[in-house]
Amino acid sequence: MITRATGFALIGAIFFTAQAHTVQAAVPPLSFEELQQNAQYIFTGKVVDIKEEIRETQALGQSVRDSFYFIKVQVQSAQKGPFEVGQVVTFTAWRPKSRPDGFAGHQGQNFIPAQGDAIRAYCKLNFGTPMSALEPNGIYKVGGKNKGKGKR
């Protein structure tokens, strides 16, 4: 027979275990309407430079590596934002570089463009850092398939 105290202890242990093993799943793509509403900046242009920076952190006692991209685009048109044609703007995006086996979580940006790609970007500001692409699908290749850098 389970006493009331034992029952509460059992429920607490189950709750604690469930909370300790909560994982983040991949983020579903934003709809066109969500991209339009959530973006502070929307522009099209040509990627004139892209730099990758790999950062390593610890998550749950294991090494996690992410690729951060600094993408420079020469603006060809702007739907939202104070950009002028010909202006070069920089925004950031990221995606996982390596994860421990069994590690689940946010996937960052689905598509990373290559230098020379014509793109449409949906971006937002991030507390004093350069603007960043909305995740996971805030960058689209104009006039082609979204293959870009890296694997999907």
Coordinates of N, CA and C in Angstrom, one line a residue:
M1 N 0.8 -1.2 0.0 CA 0.0 0.0 0.0 C 0.9 1.2 0.0
I2 N 0.5 2.2 -0.8 CA 1.3 3.4 -1.0 C 0.7 4.5 -0.1
T3 N 1.5 5.1 0.8 CA 1.0 6.1 1.7 C 0.9 7.4 0.9
R4 N 0.2 8.4 1.5 CA 0.1 9.7 0.8 C 1.5 10.3 0.6
A5 N 2.4 10.3 1.6 CA 3.7 10.8 1.5 C 4.5 10.1 0.4
T6 N 4.4 8.8 0.3 CA 5.1 8.1 -0.7 C 4.6 8.5 -2.1
G7 N 3.3 8.6 -2.2 CA 2.7 9.0 -3.5 C 3.2 10.4 -3.9
F8 N 3.2 11.4 -3.0 CA 3.7 12.7 -3.3 C 5.2 12.6 -3.7
A9 N 6.0 11.8 -3.0 CA 7.4 11.7 -3.4 C 7.6 11.1 -4.7
L10 N 6.7 10.1 -5.1 CA 6.8 9.4 -6.4 C 6.4 10.4 -7.5
I11 N 5.3 11.1 -7.3 CA 4.9 12.1 -8.3 C 6.0 13.2 -8.5
G12 N 6.6 13.7 -7.4 CA 7.7 14.6 -7.5 C 8.9 14.1 -8.2
A13 N 9.2 12.8 -8.0 CA 10.4 12.2 -8.7 C 10.1 12.1 -10.2
I14 N 8.9 11.7 -10.5 CA 8.5 11.6 -11.9 C 8.6 13.0 -12.6
F15 N 8.0 14.0 -11.9 CA 8.0 15.4 -12.5 C 9.5 15.9 -12.6
F16 N 10.3 15.7 -11.6 CA 11.7 16.2 -11.7 C 12.4 15.5 -12.8
T17 N 12.3 14.2 -13.0 CA 12.9 13.4 -14.0 C 12.5 13.9 -15.4
A18 N 11.2 14.2 -15.6 CA 10.7 14.7 -16.8 C 11.2 16.0 -17.1
Q19 N 11.3 16.9 -16.1 CA 11.9 18.3 -16.4 C 13.4 18.2 -16.7
A20 N 14.1 17.3 -16.1 CA 15.5 17.2 -16.3 C 15.9 16.7 -17.7
H21 N 15.0 16.0 -18.3 CA 15.3 15.4 -19.6 C 14.5 16.1 -20.7
T22 N 14.0 17.3 -20.5 CA 13.3 18.0 -21.5 C 14.3 18.4 -22.6
V23 N 13.9 18.1 -23.9 CA 14.7 18.5 -25.0 C 14.0 19.5 -25.9
Q24 N 14.8 20.3 -26.6 CA 14.3 21.1 -27.6 C 14.2 20.4 -28.9
A25 N 13.2 20.6 -29.6 CA 13.1 19.9 -31.0 C 13.4 20.9 -32.0
A26 N 13.5 20.5 -33.2 CA 13.7 21.4 -34.4 C 12.5 22.3 -34.5
V27 N 12.8 23.5 -34.9 CA 11.8 24.6 -35.0 C 11.1 24.4 -36.4
P28 N 9.8 24.4 -36.4 CA 9.1 24.3 -37.7 C 9.3 25.6 -38.5
P29 N 9.3 25.5 -39.8 CA 9.4 26.7 -40.7 C 8.3 27.7 -40.4
L30 N 8.6 29.0 -40.5 CA 7.6 30.1 -40.4 C 6.9 30.2 -41.7
S31 N 5.6 30.5 -41.6 CA 4.8 30.7 -42.8 C 5.2 32.0 -43.4
F32 N 4.8 32.3 -44.7 CA 5.0 33.5 -45.3 C 4.5 34.7 -44.5
E33 N 3.3 34.5 -44.0 CA 2.6 35.5 -43.2 C 3.5 35.8 -41.9
E34 N 4.0 34.7 -41.2 CA 4.8 34.9 -40.0 C 6.1 35.6 -40.4
L35 N 6.7 35.3 -41.5 CA 7.9 35.9 -41.9 C 7.7 37.4 -42.1
Q36 N 6.6 37.8 -42.8 CA 6.2 39.2 -43.0 C 6.0 39.9 -41.7
Q37 N 5.2 39.3 -40.8 CA 4.9 40.0 -39.6 C 6.1 40.1 -38.6
N38 N 6.9 39.1 -38.5 CA 7.9 39.0 -37.5 C 9.2 39.8 -37.9
A39 N 9.4 39.9 -39.2 CA 10.7 40.6 -39.7 C 10.6 42.1 -39.5
Q40 N 11.7 42.6 -38.9 CA 11.8 44.1 -38.9 C 12.4 44.6 -40.2
Y41 N 13.1 43.7 -40.9 CA 13.8 44.1 -42.1 C 13.6 43.0 -43.1
I42 N 13.2 43.4 -44.3 CA 13.0 42.5 -45.5 C 13.7 43.1 -46.7
F43 N 14.6 42.4 -47.3 CA 15.3 42.9 -48.4 C 15.8 41.8 -49.3
T44 N 16.1 42.2 -50.6 CA 16.7 41.2 -51.5 C 18.1 41.8 -51.9
G45 N 19.0 41.0 -52.3 CA 20.3 41.4 -52.7 C 21.2 40.3 -53.1
K46 N 22.4 40.7 -53.4 CA 23.5 39.7 -53.7 C 24.5 39.5 -52.6
V47 N 24.8 38.3 -52.2 CA 25.8 38.0 -51.2 C 27.2 38.4 -51.7
V48 N 27.8 39.4 -51.1 CA 29.1 39.8 -51.5 C 30.2 39.2 -50.7
D49 N 29.9 38.8 -49.5 CA 30.9 38.2 -48.6 C 30.2 37.3 -47.5
I50 N 30.8 36.3 -47.1 CA 30.3 35.5 -46.0 C 31.5 34.9 -45.3
K51 N 31.4 35.1 -44.0 CA 32.5 34.6 -43.1 C 31.8 33.6 -42.1
E52 N 32.5 32.5 -41.8 CA 32.1 31.5 -40.8 C 33.0 31.6 -39.6
E53 N 32.3 31.6 -38.4 CA 33.1 31.5 -37.2 C 32.5 30.3 -36.4
I54 N 33.4 29.4 -36.0 CA 32.9 28.3 -35.2 C 33.1 28.5 -33.7
R55 N 32.0 28.3 -33.0 CA 32.1 28.6 -31.5 C 31.8 27.2 -30.8
E56 N 32.5 27.0 -29.8 CA 32.3 25.8 -29.0 C 31.8 26.1 -27.6
T57 N 30.8 25.4 -27.2 CA 30.3 25.7 -25.8 C 30.0 24.3 -25.2
Q58 N 29.6 24.3 -23.9 CA 29.3 23.1 -23.2 C 27.8 23.1 -23.0
A59 N 27.2 21.9 -23.2 CA 25.7 21.7 -23.0 C 25.6 20.3 -22.3
L60 N 25.0 20.3 -21.1 CA 24.8 19.1 -20.4 C 26.1 18.3 -20.3
G61 N 27.2 19.1 -20.1 CA 28.6 18.5 -19.8 C 29.2 18.0 -21.1
Q62 N 28.7 18.3 -22.3 CA 29.3 17.8 -23.5 C 29.6 19.0 -24.4
S63 N 30.6 18.8 -25.3 CA 31.0 19.8 -26.2 C 30.0 19.9 -27.4
V64 N 29.6 21.2 -27.7 CA 28.7 21.5 -28.7 C 29.4 22.6 -29.6
R65 N 29.4 22.4 -30.9 CA 30.0 23.4 -31.8 C 28.9 23.9 -32.8
D66 N 28.9 25.2 -32.9 CA 28.0 25.9 -33.8 C 28.8 26.7 -34.8
S67 N 28.3 26.8 -36.1 CA 28.8 27.7 -37.1 C 28.0 29.0 -37.1
F68 N 28.6 30.1 -36.9 CA 28.0 31.4 -37.0 C 28.5 32.1 -38.3
Y69 N 27.5 32.6 -39.0 CA 27.8 33.2 -40.3 C 27.5 34.7 -40.3
F70 N 28.5 35.5 -40.8 CA 28.3 36.9 -41.0 C 28.2 37.1 -42.5
I71 N 27.0 37.5 -42.9 CA 26.6 37.5 -44.3 C 26.5 39.0 -44.8
K72 N 27.3 39.4 -45.7 CA 27.2 40.8 -46.3 C 26.5 40.7 -47.6
V73 N 25.5 41.6 -47.7 CA 24.6 41.6 -48.9 C 24.5 43.0 -49.5
Q74 N 24.7 43.1 -50.8 CA 24.5 44.4 -51.4 C 23.0 44.5 -51.8
V75 N 22.3 45.4 -51.2 CA 20.8 45.5 -51.3 C 20.4 45.9 -52.8
Q76 N 19.5 45.1 -53.3 CA 18.9 45.4 -54.6 C 17.5 46.0 -54.5
S77 N 16.8 45.6 -53.4 CA 15.5 46.2 -53.1 C 15.2 46.0 -51.6
A78 N 14.3 46.8 -51.0 CA 14.0 46.7 -49.6 C 12.5 46.8 -49.5
Q79 N 11.9 45.8 -48.8 CA 10.4 45.9 -48.5 C 10.2 46.5 -47.1
K80 N 11.1 46.2 -46.2 CA 11.0 46.8 -44.8 C 12.4 47.2 -44.4
G81 N 12.5 48.4 -43.9 CA 13.8 48.8 -43.4 C 14.4 50.0 -44.2
P82 N 15.3 50.7 -43.6 CA 15.8 52.0 -44.2 C 17.0 51.8 -45.2
F83 N 16.9 50.7 -45.9 CA 18.1 50.4 -46.8 C 17.9 51.1 -48.2
E84 N 19.0 51.4 -48.8 CA 19.1 52.0 -50.1 C 19.7 51.0 -51.1
V85 N 19.3 51.1 -52.3 CA 19.8 50.2 -53.4 C 21.3 50.5 -53.4
G86 N 22.1 49.4 -53.4 CA 23.6 49.5 -53.5 C 24.2 49.4 -52.1
Q87 N 23.5 49.7 -51.1 CA 24.0 49.7 -49.7 C 24.4 48.2 -49.4
V88 N 25.5 48.1 -48.6 CA 25.9 46.8 -48.2 C 25.6 46.6 -46.7
V89 N 24.8 45.6 -46.4 CA 24.3 45.4 -45.0 C 24.8 44.0 -44.6
T90 N 25.0 43.8 -43.3 CA 25.5 42.6 -42.7 C 24.4 42.0 -41.8
F91 N 24.2 40.7 -41.9 CA 23.3 40.1 -40.9 C 24.0 38.7 -40.5
T92 N 23.5 38.1 -39.5 CA 24.0 36.9 -39.0 C 23.0 35.7 -39.1
A93 N 23.5 34.5 -39.1 CA 22.8 33.3 -39.1 C 23.6 32.2 -38.5
W94 N 23.0 31.1 -38.0 CA 23.8 30.1 -37.4 C 23.2 28.7 -37.7
R95 N 24.0 27.7 -37.6 CA 23.5 26.3 -37.6 C 24.5 25.4 -36.9
P96 N 24.0 24.3 -36.4 CA 24.9 23.4 -35.6 C 26.1 22.9 -36.5
K97 N 27.3 22.8 -35.9 CA 28.4 22.2 -36.6 C 28.6 20.8 -36.2
S98 N 28.5 20.5 -34.9 CA 28.6 19.2 -34.4 C 27.8 19.1 -33.1
R99 N 27.2 17.9 -32.9 CA 26.5 17.6 -31.7 C 26.9 16.2 -31.2
P100 N 26.8 16.0 -29.9 CA 27.1 14.7 -29.3 C 25.9 13.7 -29.8
D101 N 26.2 12.4 -29.9 CA 25.2 11.4 -30.3 C 24.0 11.6 -29.4
G102 N 22.8 11.5 -30.0 CA 21.6 11.6 -29.2 C 21.2 13.0 -28.8
F103 N 21.9 14.0 -29.1 CA 21.6 15.4 -28.7 C 20.6 15.9 -29.7
A104 N 19.5 16.4 -29.2 CA 18.4 17.0 -30.0 C 18.4 18.5 -29.6
G105 N 17.9 19.3 -30.6 CA 17.8 20.7 -30.3 C 17.6 21.6 -31.5
H106 N 17.6 22.9 -31.3 CA 17.3 23.8 -32.3 C 18.3 23.7 -33.5
Q107 N 17.9 23.8 -34.7 CA 18.7 23.5 -35.9 C 19.3 24.8 -36.5
G108 N 18.9 26.0 -35.9 CA 19.4 27.2 -36.5 C 18.8 27.5 -37.9
Q109 N 19.5 28.0 -38.8 CA 19.0 28.4 -40.1 C 19.0 27.2 -41.1
N110 N 17.9 27.0 -41.8 CA 17.8 25.8 -42.7 C 18.8 26.1 -43.9
F111 N 18.9 27.3 -44.4 CA 19.6 27.6 -45.6 C 20.7 28.7 -45.3
I112 N 21.9 28.4 -45.7 CA 23.0 29.3 -45.6 C 23.5 29.6 -47.0
P113 N 23.4 30.8 -47.5 CA 23.8 31.1 -48.9 C 25.3 31.1 -49.1
A114 N 25.7 31.0 -50.4 CA 27.1 31.1 -50.8 C 27.3 32.5 -51.4
Q115 N 28.6 32.9 -51.4 CA 28.9 34.2 -52.0 C 28.5 34.2 -53.5
G116 N 27.8 35.3 -53.9 CA 27.3 35.4 -55.2 C 25.8 35.1 -55.4
D117 N 25.3 34.4 -54.3 CA 23.8 34.1 -54.4 C 23.0 35.3 -54.3
A118 N 21.9 35.3 -55.0 CA 20.9 36.4 -54.9 C 19.9 35.8 -53.9
I119 N 19.6 36.6 -52.8 CA 18.8 36.1 -51.7 C 17.7 37.2 -51.3
R120 N 16.7 36.7 -50.6 CA 15.7 37.5 -49.9 C 15.9 37.2 -48.4
A121 N 16.1 38.2 -47.6 CA 16.3 37.9 -46.2 C 15.2 38.6 -45.3
Y122 N 14.8 37.9 -44.3 CA 13.8 38.3 -43.3 C 14.5 38.4 -42.0
C123 N 14.8 39.6 -41.5 CA 15.7 39.7 -40.4 C 15.0 40.5 -39.2
K124 N 15.7 40.4 -38.0 CA 15.3 41.1 -36.8 C 16.6 41.6 -36.1
L125 N 16.4 42.6 -35.2 CA 17.5 43.0 -34.4 C 17.7 42.2 -33.2
N126 N 18.9 42.0 -32.7 CA 19.2 41.2 -31.5 C 20.0 42.0 -30.5
F127 N 19.4 42.8 -29.7 CA 20.0 43.5 -28.6 C 21.4 44.0 -28.8
G128 N 21.6 44.9 -29.7 CA 22.9 45.5 -29.9 C 23.9 44.7 -30.8
T129 N 23.5 43.6 -31.3 CA 24.3 42.8 -32.2 C 23.8 43.1 -33.6
P130 N 24.5 42.7 -34.6 CA 24.0 42.8 -36.0 C 22.6 42.1 -36.1
M131 N 21.8 42.6 -37.1 CA 20.6 41.9 -37.3 C 20.8 40.4 -37.7
S132 N 19.8 39.6 -37.4 CA 19.9 38.2 -37.7 C 18.7 37.7 -38.5
A133 N 18.9 36.7 -39.3 CA 17.8 36.1 -40.0 C 16.8 35.4 -39.1
L134 N 15.6 35.5 -39.4 CA 14.5 34.8 -38.6 C 14.8 33.3 -38.8
E135 N 14.6 32.5 -37.7 CA 14.8 31.1 -37.8 C 13.6 30.3 -37.8
P136 N 13.6 29.2 -38.5 CA 14.7 28.6 -39.2 C 14.7 28.9 -40.7
N137 N 13.8 29.7 -41.2 CA 13.8 29.9 -42.7 C 13.7 31.3 -43.1
G138 N 14.6 32.2 -42.5 CA 14.5 33.6 -42.9 C 15.4 34.0 -44.0
I139 N 16.0 33.0 -44.7 CA 16.8 33.3 -45.9 C 16.4 32.4 -47.1
Y140 N 16.1 33.1 -48.2 CA 15.6 32.3 -49.4 C 16.5 32.7 -50.6
K141 N 16.9 31.7 -51.4 CA 17.6 32.0 -52.6 C 16.6 32.5 -53.6
V142 N 16.9 33.6 -54.3 CA 16.0 34.1 -55.3 C 16.4 33.4 -56.7
G143 N 15.3 32.9 -57.3 CA 15.5 32.3 -58.6 C 16.2 30.9 -58.6
G144 N 16.1 30.2 -57.5 CA 16.8 28.9 -57.5 C 16.4 28.1 -56.2
K145 N 16.9 26.9 -56.1 CA 16.7 26.1 -54.9 C 17.6 26.5 -53.8
N146 N 17.1 26.3 -52.6 CA 17.8 26.7 -51.4 C 18.8 25.6 -51.0
K147 N 19.9 25.5 -51.8 CA 20.9 24.5 -51.4 C 22.0 25.1 -50.6
G148 N 22.6 26.2 -51.1 CA 23.6 27.0 -50.3 C 24.7 26.2 -49.7
K149 N 25.4 26.8 -48.7 CA 26.5 26.2 -48.0 C 26.0 25.1 -47.0
G150 N 26.8 24.1 -46.8 CA 26.5 23.1 -45.8 C 25.4 22.2 -46.2
K151 N 25.2 21.2 -45.3 CA 24.2 20.2 -45.5 C 22.9 20.6 -44.8
R152 N 21.8 20.2 -45.3 CA 20.5 20.5 -44.7 C 20.3 19.4 -43.6

